[in-house]
Coordinates of C-alpha atoms in Angstrom, one line a residue:
Chain A
M1 CA 97.1 161.5 113.9
A2 CA 99.0 160.9 110.3
E3 CA 98.6 163.9 108.4
R4 CA 97.2 163.9 104.6
S5 CA 100.7 163.4 102.2
T6 CA 100.0 164.9 98.9
D7 CA 102.1 164.2 95.9
A8 CA 103.4 167.8 96.7
T9 CA 105.5 167.1 99.9
L10 CA 107.7 164.3 98.6
S11 CA 110.6 167.0 95.9
D12 CA 112.1 166.0 92.5
P13 CA 115.6 166.1 91.6
P14 CA 115.5 169.3 89.6
P15 CA 115.2 169.3 85.5
T16 CA 119.5 170.0 85.8
S17 CA 122.0 170.1 87.4
A18 CA 122.2 172.8 90.0
A19 CA 125.0 174.6 88.4
K20 CA 122.7 175.0 85.8
T21 CA 119.6 176.1 87.3
P22 CA 118.5 179.7 85.4
R23 CA 118.8 182.5 87.7
T24 CA 116.5 184.4 86.0
E25 CA 112.9 184.4 84.7
R26 CA 113.8 184.6 81.1
G27 CA 116.3 182.0 82.2
R28 CA 113.3 180.0 83.4
K29 CA 111.2 180.9 80.3
T30 CA 113.9 179.8 78.0
L31 CA 114.3 176.5 80.1
R32 CA 110.6 175.7 79.8
A33 CA 110.5 176.2 76.2
I34 CA 113.3 173.8 75.6
L35 CA 111.8 171.1 77.4
D36 CA 108.4 171.4 75.8
A37 CA 110.1 171.6 72.6
A38 CA 112.0 168.3 73.5
A39 CA 108.6 166.4 74.6
V40 CA 107.1 167.6 71.1
E41 CA 110.7 166.4 69.2
F42 CA 111.3 163.0 70.9
G43 CA 107.8 162.3 71.1
E44 CA 106.8 162.8 67.7
K45 CA 110.5 161.8 66.2
G46 CA 111.3 159.3 69.7
F47 CA 115.0 159.4 71.0
H48 CA 117.3 158.3 67.3
D49 CA 115.7 160.4 65.2
G50 CA 115.3 163.7 67.3
S51 CA 118.2 166.2 67.5
I52 CA 119.2 168.8 69.8
S53 CA 118.0 171.3 66.3
G54 CA 115.1 169.7 66.2
I55 CA 114.4 171.2 69.4
T56 CA 115.3 174.5 69.2
Q57 CA 114.0 175.2 65.9
R58 CA 110.4 174.2 68.1
A59 CA 111.5 176.1 70.5
G60 CA 112.3 179.5 69.1
V61 CA 115.8 179.4 70.8
A62 CA 119.7 179.5 69.2
L63 CA 121.6 176.5 70.3
G64 CA 124.2 178.2 72.3
S65 CA 120.7 178.8 74.7
F66 CA 120.5 175.1 74.8
Y67 CA 124.1 174.7 75.7
T68 CA 123.7 176.8 78.4
Y69 CA 122.0 174.5 79.9
F70 CA 122.4 170.9 78.6
D71 CA 125.4 169.4 77.3
S72 CA 123.9 166.9 74.8
K73 CA 120.9 165.1 73.7
D74 CA 120.8 162.6 76.4
E75 CA 120.8 165.2 78.9
V76 CA 117.8 166.6 77.4
F77 CA 116.7 163.4 77.3
R78 CA 117.6 162.2 81.2
A79 CA 115.9 165.8 82.2
L80 CA 112.5 165.1 80.1
V81 CA 111.9 162.4 81.8
R82 CA 112.3 164.0 85.4
D83 CA 110.3 167.2 84.0
M84 CA 107.1 165.3 82.9
S85 CA 107.4 162.7 86.1
A86 CA 107.5 166.7 88.2
Q87 CA 104.7 167.6 85.9
V88 CA 101.9 164.9 86.8
R89 CA 103.3 164.9 89.9
D90 CA 102.2 168.7 90.2
H91 CA 99.2 168.3 87.7
V92 CA 97.7 165.0 90.0
G93 CA 98.7 166.7 93.3
P94 CA 96.3 169.3 94.3
H95 CA 93.4 167.6 93.8
V96 CA 94.7 164.5 95.3
L97 CA 95.3 166.8 98.1
A98 CA 91.8 168.4 97.9
A99 CA 89.8 164.6 98.5
A100 CA 88.2 163.8 101.6
D101 CA 90.3 160.3 102.2
E102 CA 92.5 158.7 100.8
L103 CA 90.2 156.2 98.9
A104 CA 89.2 160.1 96.7
A105 CA 91.7 160.7 96.9
E106 CA 93.4 157.6 94.4
K107 CA 89.9 158.9 92.7
A108 CA 90.9 162.0 91.5
G109 CA 94.9 160.6 90.9
L110 CA 93.6 158.7 88.3
K111 CA 91.2 161.0 86.8
T112 CA 93.7 163.6 86.8
F113 CA 96.0 161.7 85.5
L114 CA 93.6 160.1 83.0
E115 CA 93.3 164.1 82.0
F116 CA 96.6 164.2 81.6
V117 CA 96.9 161.9 79.4
R118 CA 94.9 163.0 76.7
Q119 CA 96.9 166.9 76.4
H120 CA 99.8 164.6 76.6
K121 CA 100.1 161.9 75.0
E122 CA 103.8 162.1 73.6
I123 CA 104.1 160.9 78.2
Y124 CA 104.1 157.4 77.3
R125 CA 106.1 157.1 74.3
I126 CA 108.6 159.2 76.2
I127 CA 108.8 157.1 79.8
D128 CA 108.9 154.4 77.7
E129 CA 111.4 155.1 75.5
S130 CA 113.4 156.1 78.5
E131 CA 114.2 152.4 79.5
F132 CA 116.1 152.4 76.4
V133 CA 118.0 155.2 76.2
D134 CA 118.3 155.5 79.9
Q135 CA 117.6 152.7 82.3
E136 CA 118.4 154.8 85.6
S137 CA 115.6 157.2 84.5
Y138 CA 113.1 154.9 83.1
R139 CA 113.2 152.9 86.8
Q140 CA 113.3 156.5 89.3
H141 CA 110.0 157.7 86.8
Y142 CA 108.0 154.5 88.6
E143 CA 110.0 154.3 92.1
T144 CA 108.6 158.2 92.5
S145 CA 105.5 157.3 91.7
V146 CA 105.6 154.5 93.2
Q147 CA 106.9 155.8 96.4
R148 CA 104.3 158.8 96.0
I149 CA 101.1 156.0 96.4
D150 CA 102.6 154.0 98.9
A151 CA 103.6 157.0 101.2
R152 CA 99.4 158.1 101.2
L153 CA 98.7 154.1 101.0
K154 CA 100.4 154.1 104.9
A155 CA 99.0 158.0 106.1
G156 CA 95.8 156.7 105.1
A157 CA 95.8 153.1 106.9
A158 CA 97.1 156.0 109.7
R159 CA 93.9 157.6 109.8
G160 CA 92.2 154.6 109.8
E161 CA 90.8 155.0 106.1
V162 CA 92.2 151.8 104.5
R163 CA 93.4 148.4 105.8
A164 CA 95.9 148.5 108.0
D165 CA 97.9 146.2 106.4
V166 CA 98.9 148.2 102.7
N167 CA 102.1 147.8 101.8
E168 CA 104.1 148.0 98.2
V169 CA 102.4 145.4 96.4
H170 CA 99.7 147.4 97.2
A171 CA 101.3 150.6 95.5
W172 CA 102.7 148.8 92.9
A173 CA 99.3 147.2 92.1
I174 CA 97.8 151.0 91.8
M175 CA 100.1 152.1 89.5
G176 CA 100.0 149.3 87.2
M177 CA 96.4 149.7 86.8
N178 CA 96.7 153.4 86.4
V179 CA 99.3 153.5 83.6
F180 CA 97.6 150.8 81.9
L181 CA 94.4 152.5 82.3
G182 CA 95.8 156.0 81.1
L183 CA 97.3 153.6 77.7
R184 CA 94.2 152.7 77.5
Y185 CA 91.7 155.2 78.1
G186 CA 94.1 158.0 77.4
V187 CA 96.0 157.7 75.4
W188 CA 94.3 154.7 72.9
D189 CA 90.6 156.5 73.8
E190 CA 89.8 159.9 74.3
N191 CA 85.4 159.0 74.1
T192 CA 84.9 157.5 77.5
P193 CA 84.5 160.0 80.6
T194 CA 87.7 159.7 82.4
E195 CA 85.3 160.1 85.3
D196 CA 83.9 156.8 84.5
V197 CA 87.4 155.1 84.1
A198 CA 88.1 156.8 87.8
A199 CA 84.7 155.9 89.7
I200 CA 85.0 151.7 88.2
A201 CA 88.4 151.0 88.9
N202 CA 88.6 153.0 92.2
D203 CA 85.1 151.3 93.5
M204 CA 87.2 148.1 93.0
L205 CA 90.5 149.7 94.7
R206 CA 87.6 151.0 97.3
R207 CA 86.0 147.4 98.3
G208 CA 89.2 146.1 98.2
L209 CA 91.4 148.2 100.6
A210 CA 88.8 149.0 102.8
P211 CA 89.9 148.6 107.0
D212 CA 88.9 145.5 108.2
Chain B
M1 CA 75.9 128.5 83.2
A2 CA 78.5 129.1 81.3
E3 CA 82.0 127.3 81.6
R4 CA 85.1 127.9 82.8
S5 CA 86.8 129.5 79.9
T6 CA 91.3 129.1 80.0
D7 CA 94.0 130.6 77.6
A8 CA 94.1 127.7 76.4
T9 CA 91.1 128.3 74.4
L10 CA 91.4 131.7 72.7
S11 CA 94.3 131.0 69.6
D12 CA 96.3 133.5 68.4
P13 CA 97.5 133.6 65.4
P14 CA 100.7 131.8 64.3
P15 CA 104.5 132.6 64.8
T16 CA 104.7 133.0 61.1
S17 CA 102.2 133.1 58.0
A18 CA 100.7 129.7 57.1
A19 CA 103.0 129.3 53.8
K20 CA 106.0 129.3 56.6
T21 CA 104.8 127.0 58.9
P22 CA 107.2 123.9 59.4
R23 CA 105.7 120.8 58.3
T24 CA 108.1 118.2 59.6
E25 CA 109.0 118.1 63.6
R26 CA 112.6 119.5 62.3
G27 CA 111.5 121.8 61.0
R28 CA 109.6 122.9 63.7
K29 CA 112.6 122.3 66.0
T30 CA 114.9 124.9 64.0
L31 CA 112.1 127.5 64.0
R32 CA 111.6 126.9 67.6
A33 CA 115.6 126.9 68.0
I34 CA 115.3 130.6 65.9
L35 CA 112.7 132.0 68.3
D36 CA 114.5 130.9 71.5
A37 CA 117.8 132.7 69.9
A38 CA 116.5 136.0 68.8
A39 CA 115.0 136.4 72.1
V40 CA 118.5 136.2 73.7
E41 CA 119.3 138.1 70.9
F42 CA 116.8 141.3 71.2
G43 CA 116.9 141.1 74.6
E44 CA 121.0 141.3 75.5
K45 CA 121.1 143.5 72.4
G46 CA 118.0 145.3 71.3
F47 CA 117.1 145.4 68.3
H48 CA 118.4 147.8 66.4
D49 CA 121.8 146.3 67.3
G50 CA 120.2 142.8 67.0
S51 CA 121.6 141.1 63.5
I52 CA 119.9 138.0 61.5
S53 CA 123.8 136.2 61.6
G54 CA 123.5 137.1 65.3
I55 CA 120.8 134.5 65.6
T56 CA 121.7 131.9 63.6
Q57 CA 124.7 131.7 65.2
R58 CA 123.2 131.8 68.5
A59 CA 120.4 129.6 67.4
G60 CA 123.4 127.4 65.6
V61 CA 121.1 127.1 61.9
A62 CA 122.0 128.5 58.3
L63 CA 121.0 131.6 57.3
G64 CA 119.0 129.7 54.5
S65 CA 116.9 127.9 57.3
F66 CA 116.4 131.4 58.6
Y67 CA 115.0 132.7 55.6
T68 CA 112.6 129.3 55.1
Y69 CA 111.1 130.8 57.9
F70 CA 111.6 134.6 58.0
D71 CA 112.1 137.5 55.1
S72 CA 113.8 140.3 57.8
K73 CA 114.8 141.3 60.7
D74 CA 111.2 143.0 61.3
E75 CA 109.6 139.8 60.4
V76 CA 111.5 137.7 63.2
F77 CA 111.3 140.7 66.1
R78 CA 107.0 140.7 65.2
A79 CA 106.8 136.6 65.4
L80 CA 109.1 136.9 68.5
V81 CA 106.6 139.1 70.2
R82 CA 103.6 136.6 69.1
D83 CA 105.3 133.6 70.9
M84 CA 106.6 135.4 74.3
S85 CA 102.8 136.5 73.9
A86 CA 101.6 132.2 73.6
Q87 CA 104.3 131.3 76.0
V88 CA 102.5 133.5 78.4
R89 CA 99.1 132.0 77.7
D90 CA 100.7 128.2 76.9
H91 CA 102.7 128.9 80.5
V92 CA 100.0 130.1 82.6
G93 CA 97.0 128.8 81.0
P94 CA 97.0 125.2 82.8
H95 CA 96.9 127.1 86.4
V96 CA 94.2 129.0 85.8
L97 CA 92.5 126.0 84.1
A98 CA 93.3 124.0 87.9
A99 CA 91.9 126.6 89.8
A100 CA 89.1 125.7 92.0
D101 CA 87.0 129.8 90.4
E102 CA 87.9 133.5 88.5
L103 CA 89.2 134.7 91.9
A104 CA 91.7 131.6 92.6
A105 CA 92.4 131.5 88.8
E106 CA 93.6 135.2 88.6
K107 CA 95.8 134.0 92.1
A108 CA 97.6 131.5 89.9
G109 CA 97.9 133.7 87.1
L110 CA 99.6 136.4 88.6
K111 CA 102.0 134.1 90.1
T112 CA 102.8 131.8 87.7
F113 CA 103.1 135.1 85.7
L114 CA 106.1 135.9 88.2
E115 CA 107.4 132.2 87.4
F116 CA 108.0 133.0 84.1
V117 CA 109.1 137.0 84.3
R118 CA 111.8 135.4 86.0
Q119 CA 112.5 132.6 84.2
H120 CA 112.8 134.8 80.7
K121 CA 113.4 138.2 81.9
E122 CA 113.7 139.3 78.2
I123 CA 110.0 139.4 77.9
Y124 CA 110.3 142.6 78.9
R125 CA 112.5 144.9 77.0
I126 CA 111.6 142.8 73.8
I127 CA 107.6 143.7 74.6
D128 CA 108.5 147.4 75.6
E129 CA 110.6 147.5 72.2
S130 CA 108.1 146.6 70.3
E131 CA 106.0 149.9 70.6
F132 CA 108.6 151.5 69.0
V133 CA 109.8 148.8 66.5
D134 CA 105.6 147.6 65.4
Q135 CA 103.3 149.3 67.3
E136 CA 100.3 147.0 66.3
S137 CA 102.5 144.1 67.7
Y138 CA 103.0 145.9 71.2
R139 CA 99.4 146.9 71.3
Q140 CA 98.2 143.4 70.6
H141 CA 100.3 141.9 73.1
Y142 CA 98.3 144.1 75.3
E143 CA 94.5 144.0 73.8
T144 CA 94.8 139.3 73.5
S145 CA 95.9 139.4 77.5
V146 CA 93.2 142.2 77.9
Q147 CA 90.6 139.9 76.1
R148 CA 91.5 136.7 78.1
I149 CA 91.5 138.5 81.3
D150 CA 88.1 140.2 80.2
A151 CA 86.0 136.3 78.6
R152 CA 87.5 134.5 82.5
L153 CA 86.1 137.6 84.2
K154 CA 82.9 137.4 82.2
A155 CA 82.6 133.8 83.0
G156 CA 83.1 134.2 86.5
A157 CA 80.6 136.8 86.5
A158 CA 77.5 134.4 84.8
R159 CA 79.3 131.5 87.3
G160 CA 78.8 134.2 90.3
E161 CA 82.4 133.9 91.6
V162 CA 82.5 137.7 91.3
R163 CA 80.7 140.5 90.9
A164 CA 77.8 141.0 88.4
D165 CA 79.3 144.4 86.4
V166 CA 82.7 143.3 85.6
N167 CA 83.7 145.0 82.7
E168 CA 86.7 146.0 79.9
V169 CA 88.5 148.6 82.8
H170 CA 88.5 145.6 85.5
A171 CA 90.5 144.2 82.6
W172 CA 93.0 146.6 82.0
A173 CA 93.3 147.3 85.9
I174 CA 94.1 143.1 86.2
M175 CA 96.5 143.4 83.3
G176 CA 98.3 147.1 84.8
M177 CA 98.7 145.4 87.8
N178 CA 100.0 142.2 87.0
V179 CA 102.5 143.9 84.0
F180 CA 104.1 146.3 87.5
L181 CA 104.4 143.7 89.9
G182 CA 105.7 141.3 87.3
L183 CA 108.6 143.8 86.4
R184 CA 108.8 144.5 90.6
Y185 CA 108.8 141.2 91.5
G186 CA 109.7 139.1 88.6
V187 CA 112.2 141.6 86.7
W188 CA 113.9 143.8 89.3
D189 CA 114.0 141.8 92.0
E190 CA 113.8 137.1 92.8
N191 CA 113.9 137.1 96.4
T192 CA 110.2 137.8 97.1
P193 CA 108.4 134.5 97.6
T194 CA 105.9 134.8 94.0
E195 CA 102.9 133.7 96.7
D196 CA 103.3 136.5 99.1
V197 CA 102.8 139.0 96.2
A198 CA 100.1 137.1 94.3
A199 CA 98.6 136.6 97.7
I200 CA 98.4 140.3 98.6
A201 CA 97.2 141.3 95.0
N202 CA 94.4 138.7 94.8
D203 CA 93.5 139.5 99.0
M204 CA 92.7 143.1 97.2
L205 CA 91.1 141.6 94.2
R206 CA 88.4 139.3 96.1
R207 CA 87.9 141.9 97.8
G208 CA 87.2 144.4 95.0
L209 CA 85.8 142.1 92.7
A210 CA 83.0 139.9 95.7
P211 CA 79.7 139.7 94.3
D212 CA 77.5 142.0 95.5

């Protein structure tokens, strides 16, 4: 039997190149502060108007600390896209793993994604802008998300929890569903309970993907 | 009983303000040439690097003709987003209308949307860039698309073709599914038959939305 797979089992590349990975706890905190500040800076101003000095001021770190980890505005932006992908995965992953079966896992995944988006609305602007700043990061963000969904679906099929013929089209369909429900009920509207949105979408998915 | 509703029954605003609607056939052709050229210009260069002179050169029209219809680069871009929404609706609408029932209509809608995207790949870049150039156009594009799907679902429910409890969450889920299947199987990949993608997605939807 296939094991339950989770987001957390798939490793993303680290936010910066190996040479620049911080080796101390203090370094890790500085890098974290820079990435969090970059999310606010690019989320508010966009890539073109955002600046390295805006990031270091928000982070409360010296310019030299920035250049310890990143060579350019492009580089911190690319790292930020990978970091946001990883944050979603780390936030959603444990809830997906704790679910009783694959269909419950997809519901938990959507619900916790909506919650994450409400707390990090800038994620949409940043991921969407990556299409124009760095097409490769944009594509990798979505392809990585789809690979995780696809792996979960296939493991669920092996356990008899979803139909046996699940494939990549289902995974892209589910991701698209989640992205636009996140835009509508995460970024644009905070009032509809996330549980309600996840329950409605999941009921459709549950019937749509039930084993024959 | 509710009538079958179609995309074509919902009217979008005209591409330019009423004062600038062409009154002659020649005027209509000029406006069409400008919008088609704008799609190529902004699709290739993006909004910031795209220019009015680039548009008029591609369209083979004088600069004065451009200013007969538009006051600025922003204005032609906003008109282009509305025009692309309308082109999708006009391309997809007749196939949706010709379908035997609501679930067949959603399948025809997705299949013809994928075909449209393969012929007009620039649509993704333009709609996505509108998020940064003119948030209102971006939002209106998606909200209008969702309204059409929602209206179709509710009419289908009234005819007993889909479950009675269909609502806006289903409509956003379907739109998100279509947008990302369009990115994956329209823009990034032209080899998978559109019929296959539409059949797989529609089978899931058919079971997920079947009447109780």
